[in-house]
Amino acid sequence: MQISVSRDVFRLAQVFTISRGSRSEARVLTVKVSDEGVTGRGECVPYARYGETLENVTALIEGLQGPVSRAALYELPAGAARNALDCALWDLEAKKAGRRVWELAGLPAPGPEITAYTLSLDSPEAMRAQAAKNAFRPLLKIKLGTPDDMPRLEAVRAGAPKSTIIVDANEGWSAEVYADLAPHLVRLGVALVEQPLPAGEDEALIGMARPVPVCADESCHDRASLAALEGKYDVVNIKLDKTGGLTEALALRREALARGYGVMVGCMVGSSLAMAPATLVAQGAMVTDLDGPLLLAEDRDTPLLFDAEGVHPPEAALWG
């Protein structure tokens, strides 16, 4: 078995801004696992918030010794390196078996899922213009996370009066800011609030009124995260770059649902190759947020199909 890692850069259609900074391109790692003349592929997006860089994730992958299996990958930390390897192994197994990944995983054949489209953090005027341009989309996600977010929220609602709106604060609010905003979120018809408080300070959510469902993102990585979420969150955001791949993402989904959480399936800003495995986890999810390719100016060959029905499962030529 041979493993290779390469870096790929995809230009964004426009500058993308969240509370932690801006970017104009997506920098990803593509992992290929080859065995008996067959190659499987996976993609990950190392994320600085979790101490990951292109360099240290590459070193972790290239430092693996001997044959690699999906079970053995659990010796690696949940994160980008394990994600790309796990997804590449699923792709390899499917190609060698001549079957689709969902068949191998015992899942029903997937279909399209409506996905959120993300509006990046900007001035209220610019965000209203973004919202108006995308008002035809049924689900919009707004990047917020500053003490002065009310004008932005009002502007987006004015620009897209019929769209369902979800909000992502990216850990940018304090408990006081969130408490002040909560009634207005209800008034403006916000359907979900994602990670309003920093992951290390979310104890403040215990006992706090949650008139809008609150979703754990940075506070939820894998199944081991679930115990600490009780009483704080209503929904968990499953991202393969956090769980460490499709294997753990499917397991996290099962356990989260069993514990009574709603499920959101999200993504980092990556290509269709990164989103492809996540479409399987997104089946029937409360919220699907796999819009990474929609934010790009360029994508992989055989990209995912996005249309009025949502994001479609991948063709075999892309993954799985």
mmCIF file of C-alpha atoms in Angstrom:
data_model
loop_
_atom_site.group_PDB
_atom_site.id
_atom_site.type_symbol
_atom_site.label_atom_id
_atom_site.label_comp_id
_atom_site.label_asym_id
_atom_site.label_seq_id
_atom_site.Cartn_x
_atom_site.Cartn_y
_atom_site.Cartn_z
ATOM 1 C CA MET A 1 0.000 0.000 0.000
ATOM 2 C CA GLN A 2 1.337 3.417 -0.992
ATOM 3 C CA ILE A 3 0.257 6.757 0.472
ATOM 4 C CA SER A 4 0.947 10.139 -1.116
ATOM 5 C CA VAL A 5 0.040 13.674 -0.052
ATOM 6 C CA SER A 6 -0.158 16.753 -2.269
ATOM 7 C CA ARG A 7 -1.235 20.326 -1.757
ATOM 8 C CA ASP A 8 -3.945 21.897 -3.874
ATOM 9 C CA VAL A 9 -5.141 25.488 -3.966
ATOM 10 C CA PHE A 10 -8.614 26.515 -5.142
ATOM 11 C CA ARG A 11 -9.423 30.174 -5.733
ATOM 12 C CA LEU A 12 -12.552 31.457 -4.005
ATOM 13 C CA ALA A 13 -15.212 33.257 -5.982
ATOM 14 C CA GLN A 14 -14.882 36.159 -3.528
ATOM 15 C CA VAL A 15 -13.105 36.926 -0.269
ATOM 16 C CA PHE A 16 -14.625 34.870 2.551
ATOM 17 C CA THR A 17 -14.652 36.386 6.046
ATOM 18 C CA ILE A 18 -15.570 34.999 9.461
ATOM 19 C CA SER A 19 -14.963 36.423 12.932
ATOM 20 C CA ARG A 20 -11.435 34.928 12.950
ATOM 21 C CA GLY A 21 -10.223 36.359 9.632
ATOM 22 C CA SER A 22 -10.484 36.375 5.832
ATOM 23 C CA ARG A 23 -9.252 34.214 2.965
ATOM 24 C CA SER A 24 -9.245 34.373 -0.831
ATOM 25 C CA GLU A 25 -8.336 30.753 -1.533
ATOM 26 C CA ALA A 26 -8.868 27.281 -0.120
ATOM 27 C CA ARG A 27 -5.645 25.393 0.658
ATOM 28 C CA VAL A 28 -6.265 21.669 0.982
ATOM 29 C CA LEU A 29 -4.366 18.405 1.147
ATOM 30 C CA THR A 30 -5.192 15.589 -1.259
ATOM 31 C CA VAL A 31 -4.316 12.104 -0.033
ATOM 32 C CA LYS A 32 -4.051 9.111 -2.362
ATOM 33 C CA VAL A 33 -3.887 5.539 -1.113
ATOM 34 C CA SER A 34 -2.911 2.967 -3.759
ATOM 35 C CA ASP A 35 -3.042 -0.803 -3.538
ATOM 36 C CA GLU A 36 -2.967 -3.483 -6.227
ATOM 37 C CA GLY A 37 -3.142 -0.871 -8.999
ATOM 38 C CA VAL A 38 -6.202 0.891 -7.535
ATOM 39 C CA THR A 39 -6.138 4.381 -5.974
ATOM 40 C CA GLY A 40 -8.547 5.944 -3.495
ATOM 41 C CA ARG A 41 -8.647 9.661 -2.772
ATOM 42 C CA GLY A 42 -9.533 11.849 0.174
ATOM 43 C CA GLU A 43 -9.270 15.552 0.970
ATOM 44 C CA CYS A 44 -8.770 17.463 4.195
ATOM 45 C CA VAL A 45 -8.552 21.107 5.204
ATOM 46 C CA PRO A 46 -6.076 21.634 8.062
ATOM 47 C CA TYR A 47 -7.570 24.212 10.412
ATOM 48 C CA ALA A 48 -5.475 26.602 12.486
ATOM 49 C CA ARG A 49 -8.198 26.815 15.149
ATOM 50 C CA TYR A 50 -7.290 23.223 16.057
ATOM 51 C CA GLY A 51 -3.533 23.682 15.782
ATOM 52 C CA GLU A 52 -3.349 22.178 12.302
ATOM 53 C CA THR A 53 -1.194 23.388 9.422
ATOM 54 C CA LEU A 54 -0.540 22.023 5.949
ATOM 55 C CA GLU A 55 2.942 21.123 7.145
ATOM 56 C CA ASN A 56 2.154 19.273 10.361
ATOM 57 C CA VAL A 57 -0.770 17.374 8.857
ATOM 58 C CA THR A 58 1.384 16.325 5.910
ATOM 59 C CA ALA A 59 4.122 15.173 8.299
ATOM 60 C CA LEU A 60 1.623 13.145 10.320
ATOM 61 C CA ILE A 61 0.392 11.341 7.207
ATOM 62 C CA GLU A 62 3.849 10.782 5.718
ATOM 63 C CA GLY A 63 5.110 9.455 9.054
ATOM 64 C CA LEU A 64 2.757 6.462 9.029
ATOM 65 C CA GLN A 65 4.484 3.109 8.940
ATOM 66 C CA GLY A 66 3.249 -0.166 7.439
ATOM 67 C CA PRO A 67 -0.230 -1.081 6.148
ATOM 68 C CA VAL A 68 -3.014 1.296 7.097
ATOM 69 C CA SER A 69 -6.605 0.334 7.866
ATOM 70 C CA ARG A 70 -9.625 2.375 8.910
ATOM 71 C CA ALA A 71 -9.570 0.702 12.326
ATOM 72 C CA ALA A 72 -5.854 1.426 12.796
ATOM 73 C CA LEU A 73 -6.416 5.109 11.988
ATOM 74 C CA TYR A 74 -8.058 5.524 15.396
ATOM 75 C CA GLU A 75 -4.513 5.650 16.776
ATOM 76 C CA LEU A 76 -4.315 9.105 15.148
ATOM 77 C CA PRO A 77 -6.076 12.092 16.720
ATOM 78 C CA ALA A 78 -9.471 13.054 15.335
ATOM 79 C CA GLY A 79 -8.749 15.717 12.744
ATOM 80 C CA ALA A 80 -7.703 16.513 9.206
ATOM 81 C CA ALA A 81 -5.016 13.851 8.707
ATOM 82 C CA ARG A 82 -7.232 10.984 9.787
ATOM 83 C CA ASN A 83 -10.113 12.387 7.737
ATOM 84 C CA ALA A 84 -8.265 12.375 4.418
ATOM 85 C CA LEU A 85 -6.849 8.906 5.046
ATOM 86 C CA ASP A 86 -10.159 7.435 6.189
ATOM 87 C CA CYS A 87 -12.040 8.799 3.180
ATOM 88 C CA ALA A 88 -9.298 7.641 0.796
ATOM 89 C CA LEU A 89 -9.529 4.126 2.266
ATOM 90 C CA TRP A 90 -13.316 4.080 1.820
ATOM 91 C CA ASP A 91 -12.841 5.178 -1.811
ATOM 92 C CA LEU A 92 -10.167 2.532 -2.345
ATOM 93 C CA GLU A 93 -12.342 -0.212 -0.869
ATOM 94 C CA ALA A 94 -15.304 0.799 -3.026
ATOM 95 C CA LYS A 95 -13.226 0.810 -6.208
ATOM 96 C CA LYS A 96 -11.684 -2.569 -5.456
ATOM 97 C CA ALA A 97 -15.111 -4.047 -4.684
ATOM 98 C CA GLY A 98 -16.845 -2.401 -7.647
ATOM 99 C CA ARG A 99 -19.529 -1.066 -5.288
ATOM 100 C CA ARG A 100 -20.481 2.325 -3.877
ATOM 101 C CA VAL A 101 -19.392 3.363 -0.389
ATOM 102 C CA TRP A 102 -22.943 3.558 0.903
ATOM 103 C CA GLU A 103 -23.445 -0.070 -0.023
ATOM 104 C CA LEU A 104 -20.294 -1.072 1.832
ATOM 105 C CA ALA A 105 -21.416 0.954 4.858
ATOM 106 C CA GLY A 106 -24.883 -0.624 4.858
ATOM 107 C CA LEU A 107 -26.597 2.691 4.126
ATOM 108 C CA PRO A 108 -29.565 3.323 1.844
ATOM 109 C CA ALA A 109 -28.842 4.909 -1.521
ATOM 110 C CA PRO A 110 -28.424 8.657 -0.874
ATOM 111 C CA GLY A 111 -30.323 11.461 -2.534
ATOM 112 C CA PRO A 112 -29.955 15.242 -2.769
ATOM 113 C CA GLU A 113 -30.194 17.398 0.350
ATOM 114 C CA ILE A 114 -30.947 21.126 0.469
ATOM 115 C CA THR A 115 -27.771 22.867 1.599
ATOM 116 C CA ALA A 116 -27.207 26.185 3.286
ATOM 117 C CA TYR A 117 -25.357 28.877 1.373
ATOM 118 C CA THR A 118 -23.005 30.974 3.506
ATOM 119 C CA LEU A 119 -22.834 34.758 3.508
ATOM 120 C CA SER A 120 -19.494 35.910 4.873
ATOM 121 C CA LEU A 121 -19.075 38.584 7.535
ATOM 122 C CA ASP A 122 -19.169 42.108 6.101
ATOM 123 C CA SER A 123 -20.826 45.476 6.568
ATOM 124 C CA PRO A 124 -24.628 45.442 6.899
ATOM 125 C CA GLU A 125 -24.969 47.039 3.470
ATOM 126 C CA ALA A 126 -22.736 44.460 1.814
ATOM 127 C CA MET A 127 -24.461 41.586 3.601
ATOM 128 C CA ARG A 128 -27.875 42.866 2.520
ATOM 129 C CA ALA A 129 -26.603 42.910 -1.074
ATOM 130 C CA GLN A 130 -25.252 39.348 -0.673
ATOM 131 C CA ALA A 131 -28.600 38.249 0.756
ATOM 132 C CA ALA A 132 -30.594 39.875 -2.033
ATOM 133 C CA LYS A 133 -28.372 38.224 -4.651
ATOM 134 C CA ASN A 134 -29.001 34.832 -3.050
ATOM 135 C CA ALA A 135 -32.597 35.348 -1.935
ATOM 136 C CA PHE A 136 -33.680 32.540 -4.279
ATOM 137 C CA ARG A 137 -31.876 30.042 -2.046
ATOM 138 C CA PRO A 138 -34.099 28.354 0.552
ATOM 139 C CA LEU A 139 -31.453 28.315 3.315
ATOM 140 C CA LEU A 140 -28.899 31.019 4.070
ATOM 141 C CA LYS A 141 -26.192 30.853 6.722
ATOM 142 C CA ILE A 142 -24.873 34.136 8.089
ATOM 143 C CA LYS A 143 -21.389 34.508 9.487
ATOM 144 C CA LEU A 144 -21.548 36.820 12.511
ATOM 145 C CA GLY A 145 -19.629 36.921 15.807
ATOM 146 C CA THR A 146 -19.064 40.569 16.742
ATOM 147 C CA PRO A 147 -20.698 42.767 19.404
ATOM 148 C CA ASP A 148 -22.403 44.765 16.628
ATOM 149 C CA ASP A 149 -24.279 42.067 14.732
ATOM 150 C CA MET A 150 -27.885 43.269 14.962
ATOM 151 C CA PRO A 151 -27.647 45.613 11.936
ATOM 152 C CA ARG A 152 -26.150 42.756 9.909
ATOM 153 C CA LEU A 153 -28.913 40.377 10.883
ATOM 154 C CA GLU A 154 -31.611 42.936 10.110
ATOM 155 C CA ALA A 155 -29.966 43.669 6.756
ATOM 156 C CA VAL A 156 -29.852 40.016 5.711
ATOM 157 C CA ARG A 157 -33.474 39.467 6.655
ATOM 158 C CA ALA A 158 -34.440 42.530 4.605
ATOM 159 C CA GLY A 159 -32.424 41.280 1.645
ATOM 160 C CA ALA A 160 -33.826 37.735 1.738
ATOM 161 C CA PRO A 161 -37.278 37.942 3.376
ATOM 162 C CA LYS A 162 -38.365 34.416 2.367
ATOM 163 C CA SER A 163 -35.200 32.400 3.020
ATOM 164 C CA THR A 164 -34.693 30.353 6.165
ATOM 165 C CA ILE A 165 -31.745 31.810 8.070
ATOM 166 C CA ILE A 166 -29.224 30.153 10.351
ATOM 167 C CA VAL A 167 -26.505 32.064 12.186
ATOM 168 C CA ASP A 168 -22.895 31.075 12.892
ATOM 169 C CA ALA A 169 -21.117 33.193 15.503
ATOM 170 C CA ASN A 170 -17.863 31.177 15.311
ATOM 171 C CA GLU A 171 -17.355 31.552 19.093
ATOM 172 C CA GLY A 172 -17.482 35.332 18.724
ATOM 173 C CA TRP A 173 -20.162 36.293 21.274
ATOM 174 C CA SER A 174 -20.160 36.564 25.034
ATOM 175 C CA ALA A 175 -23.008 35.166 27.118
ATOM 176 C CA GLU A 176 -24.308 38.708 27.575
ATOM 177 C CA VAL A 177 -24.287 39.470 23.843
ATOM 178 C CA TYR A 178 -26.054 36.202 23.071
ATOM 179 C CA ALA A 179 -28.711 36.795 25.737
ATOM 180 C CA ASP A 180 -29.387 40.268 24.317
ATOM 181 C CA LEU A 181 -29.628 38.955 20.758
ATOM 182 C CA ALA A 182 -31.763 35.870 21.453
ATOM 183 C CA PRO A 183 -35.186 37.606 21.376
ATOM 184 C CA HIS A 184 -34.256 39.300 18.113
ATOM 185 C CA LEU A 185 -33.187 35.994 16.596
ATOM 186 C CA VAL A 186 -36.699 34.743 17.301
ATOM 187 C CA ARG A 187 -38.277 37.913 15.903
ATOM 188 C CA LEU A 188 -36.310 37.635 12.682
ATOM 189 C CA GLY A 189 -37.115 33.957 12.205
ATOM 190 C CA VAL A 190 -33.633 32.539 12.731
ATOM 191 C CA ALA A 191 -33.887 28.739 12.758
ATOM 192 C CA LEU A 192 -30.540 27.843 14.384
ATOM 193 C CA VAL A 193 -27.595 29.471 16.160
ATOM 194 C CA GLU A 194 -24.215 27.814 15.728
ATOM 195 C CA GLN A 195 -21.548 28.030 18.458
ATOM 196 C CA PRO A 196 -22.428 31.385 20.003
ATOM 197 C CA LEU A 197 -19.823 31.160 22.806
ATOM 198 C CA PRO A 198 -16.187 30.039 22.827
ATOM 199 C CA ALA A 199 -15.862 26.287 23.289
ATOM 200 C CA GLY A 200 -14.020 26.743 26.579
ATOM 201 C CA GLU A 201 -16.637 29.127 27.949
ATOM 202 C CA ASP A 202 -19.874 27.426 26.966
ATOM 203 C CA GLU A 203 -20.787 26.411 30.531
ATOM 204 C CA ALA A 204 -22.719 29.689 30.516
ATOM 205 C CA LEU A 205 -25.277 28.033 28.229
ATOM 206 C CA ILE A 206 -26.414 25.722 31.040
ATOM 207 C CA GLY A 207 -29.708 27.044 32.349
ATOM 208 C CA MET A 208 -29.809 29.840 29.754
ATOM 209 C CA ALA A 209 -33.015 30.163 27.748
ATOM 210 C CA ARG A 210 -32.540 28.791 24.228
ATOM 211 C CA PRO A 211 -35.560 30.047 22.256
ATOM 212 C CA VAL A 212 -33.679 29.173 19.061
ATOM 213 C CA PRO A 213 -31.889 25.778 18.868
ATOM 214 C CA VAL A 214 -28.185 26.094 19.662
ATOM 215 C CA CYS A 215 -25.689 23.977 17.720
ATOM 216 C CA ALA A 216 -22.252 22.837 18.931
ATOM 217 C CA ASP A 217 -19.520 23.220 16.319
ATOM 218 C CA GLU A 218 -16.127 23.931 17.873
ATOM 219 C CA SER A 219 -17.394 22.190 21.036
ATOM 220 C CA CYS A 220 -18.134 18.917 19.209
ATOM 221 C CA HIS A 221 -15.518 16.871 17.394
ATOM 222 C CA ASP A 222 -16.303 13.178 17.823
ATOM 223 C CA ARG A 223 -18.294 10.833 20.077
ATOM 224 C CA ALA A 224 -16.020 11.625 23.006
ATOM 225 C CA SER A 225 -17.298 15.226 22.879
ATOM 226 C CA LEU A 226 -20.941 14.382 23.487
ATOM 227 C CA ALA A 227 -20.836 13.941 27.278
ATOM 228 C CA ALA A 228 -19.714 17.553 27.797
ATOM 229 C CA LEU A 229 -22.521 19.000 25.646
ATOM 230 C CA GLU A 230 -25.422 17.976 27.869
ATOM 231 C CA GLY A 231 -27.594 20.892 28.943
ATOM 232 C CA LYS A 232 -25.802 23.318 26.633
ATOM 233 C CA TYR A 233 -26.724 22.381 23.078
ATOM 234 C CA ASP A 234 -29.652 21.072 21.070
ATOM 235 C CA VAL A 235 -27.823 20.182 17.836
ATOM 236 C CA VAL A 236 -24.309 18.995 16.906
ATOM 237 C CA ASN A 237 -22.437 20.016 13.766
ATOM 238 C CA ILE A 238 -20.646 17.006 12.270
ATOM 239 C CA LYS A 239 -17.666 17.904 10.091
ATOM 240 C CA LEU A 240 -15.394 15.191 8.749
ATOM 241 C CA ASP A 241 -12.301 17.311 9.337
ATOM 242 C CA LYS A 242 -13.241 17.325 13.044
ATOM 243 C CA THR A 243 -14.394 13.723 13.408
ATOM 244 C CA GLY A 244 -11.391 12.330 11.561
ATOM 245 C CA GLY A 245 -13.274 10.881 8.621
ATOM 246 C CA LEU A 246 -16.453 9.226 7.449
ATOM 247 C CA THR A 247 -16.143 6.245 9.805
ATOM 248 C CA GLU A 248 -16.339 8.353 12.964
ATOM 249 C CA ALA A 249 -18.807 10.812 11.415
ATOM 250 C CA LEU A 250 -21.335 8.021 10.866
ATOM 251 C CA ALA A 251 -20.745 6.734 14.408
ATOM 252 C CA LEU A 252 -21.123 10.240 15.863
ATOM 253 C CA ARG A 253 -24.359 10.736 13.947
ATOM 254 C CA ARG A 254 -25.820 7.503 15.338
ATOM 255 C CA GLU A 255 -24.875 8.296 18.923
ATOM 256 C CA ALA A 256 -25.928 11.946 18.756
ATOM 257 C CA LEU A 257 -29.369 10.989 17.462
ATOM 258 C CA ALA A 258 -29.665 8.315 20.138
ATOM 259 C CA ARG A 259 -28.948 10.955 22.792
ATOM 260 C CA GLY A 260 -31.654 13.230 21.400
ATOM 261 C CA TYR A 261 -29.531 15.791 19.574
ATOM 262 C CA GLY A 262 -30.422 17.176 16.184
ATOM 263 C CA VAL A 263 -27.749 16.765 13.520
ATOM 264 C CA MET A 264 -26.184 19.378 11.298
ATOM 265 C CA VAL A 265 -23.572 18.313 8.737
ATOM 266 C CA GLY A 266 -21.076 21.031 7.908
ATOM 267 C CA CYS A 267 -17.762 21.547 6.153
ATOM 268 C CA MET A 268 -14.608 23.585 5.947
ATOM 269 C CA VAL A 269 -14.057 25.564 2.744
ATOM 270 C CA GLY A 270 -12.885 22.819 0.415
ATOM 271 C CA SER A 271 -13.598 21.188 -2.917
ATOM 272 C CA SER A 272 -16.208 18.670 -4.021
ATOM 273 C CA LEU A 273 -13.849 15.862 -3.020
ATOM 274 C CA ALA A 274 -14.061 16.975 0.615
ATOM 275 C CA MET A 275 -17.864 17.292 0.501
ATOM 276 C CA ALA A 276 -18.524 13.966 -1.235
ATOM 277 C CA PRO A 277 -18.268 11.663 1.826
ATOM 278 C CA ALA A 278 -20.227 14.161 3.933
ATOM 279 C CA THR A 279 -23.243 13.860 1.632
ATOM 280 C CA LEU A 280 -23.742 10.371 3.080
ATOM 281 C CA VAL A 281 -23.771 11.688 6.649
ATOM 282 C CA ALA A 282 -26.160 14.486 5.635
ATOM 283 C CA GLN A 283 -29.004 12.211 4.607
ATOM 284 C CA GLY A 284 -32.072 13.349 6.568
ATOM 285 C CA ALA A 285 -30.059 15.780 8.699
ATOM 286 C CA MET A 286 -31.783 18.699 10.391
ATOM 287 C CA VAL A 287 -29.404 21.064 8.550
ATOM 288 C CA THR A 288 -26.992 20.380 5.691
ATOM 289 C CA ASP A 289 -24.224 22.920 5.168
ATOM 290 C CA LEU A 290 -22.032 21.538 2.378
ATOM 291 C CA ASP A 291 -21.660 24.660 0.277
ATOM 292 C CA GLY A 292 -17.851 24.671 0.057
ATOM 293 C CA PRO A 293 -17.779 24.145 -3.724
ATOM 294 C CA LEU A 294 -20.331 26.939 -4.236
ATOM 295 C CA LEU A 295 -17.824 29.368 -2.703
ATOM 296 C CA LEU A 296 -15.046 28.368 -5.135
ATOM 297 C CA ALA A 297 -14.080 29.845 -8.485
ATOM 298 C CA GLU A 298 -12.696 26.422 -9.496
ATOM 299 C CA ASP A 299 -13.299 22.833 -8.417
ATOM 300 C CA ARG A 300 -12.328 19.183 -8.997
ATOM 301 C CA ASP A 301 -13.049 17.293 -12.180
ATOM 302 C CA THR A 302 -16.507 15.667 -11.984
ATOM 303 C CA PRO A 303 -17.655 18.078 -9.248
ATOM 304 C CA LEU A 304 -20.732 17.577 -7.117
ATOM 305 C CA LEU A 305 -24.017 18.637 -8.676
ATOM 306 C CA PHE A 306 -25.869 21.489 -6.965
ATOM 307 C CA ASP A 307 -29.348 22.357 -8.215
ATOM 308 C CA ALA A 308 -32.812 23.238 -6.920
ATOM 309 C CA GLU A 309 -32.976 19.868 -5.144
ATOM 310 C CA GLY A 310 -29.777 20.600 -3.246
ATOM 311 C CA VAL A 311 -26.374 18.920 -3.217
ATOM 312 C CA HIS A 312 -26.378 15.520 -4.911
ATOM 313 C CA PRO A 313 -24.289 12.484 -3.923
ATOM 314 C CA PRO A 314 -20.994 12.120 -5.820
ATOM 315 C CA GLU A 315 -20.487 10.275 -9.050
ATOM 316 C CA ALA A 316 -18.068 7.363 -8.731
ATOM 317 C CA ALA A 317 -15.496 9.256 -10.804
ATOM 318 C CA LEU A 318 -15.193 11.821 -8.004
ATOM 319 C CA TRP A 319 -15.330 9.579 -4.927
ATOM 320 C CA GLY A 320 -16.896 6.478 -3.472
#
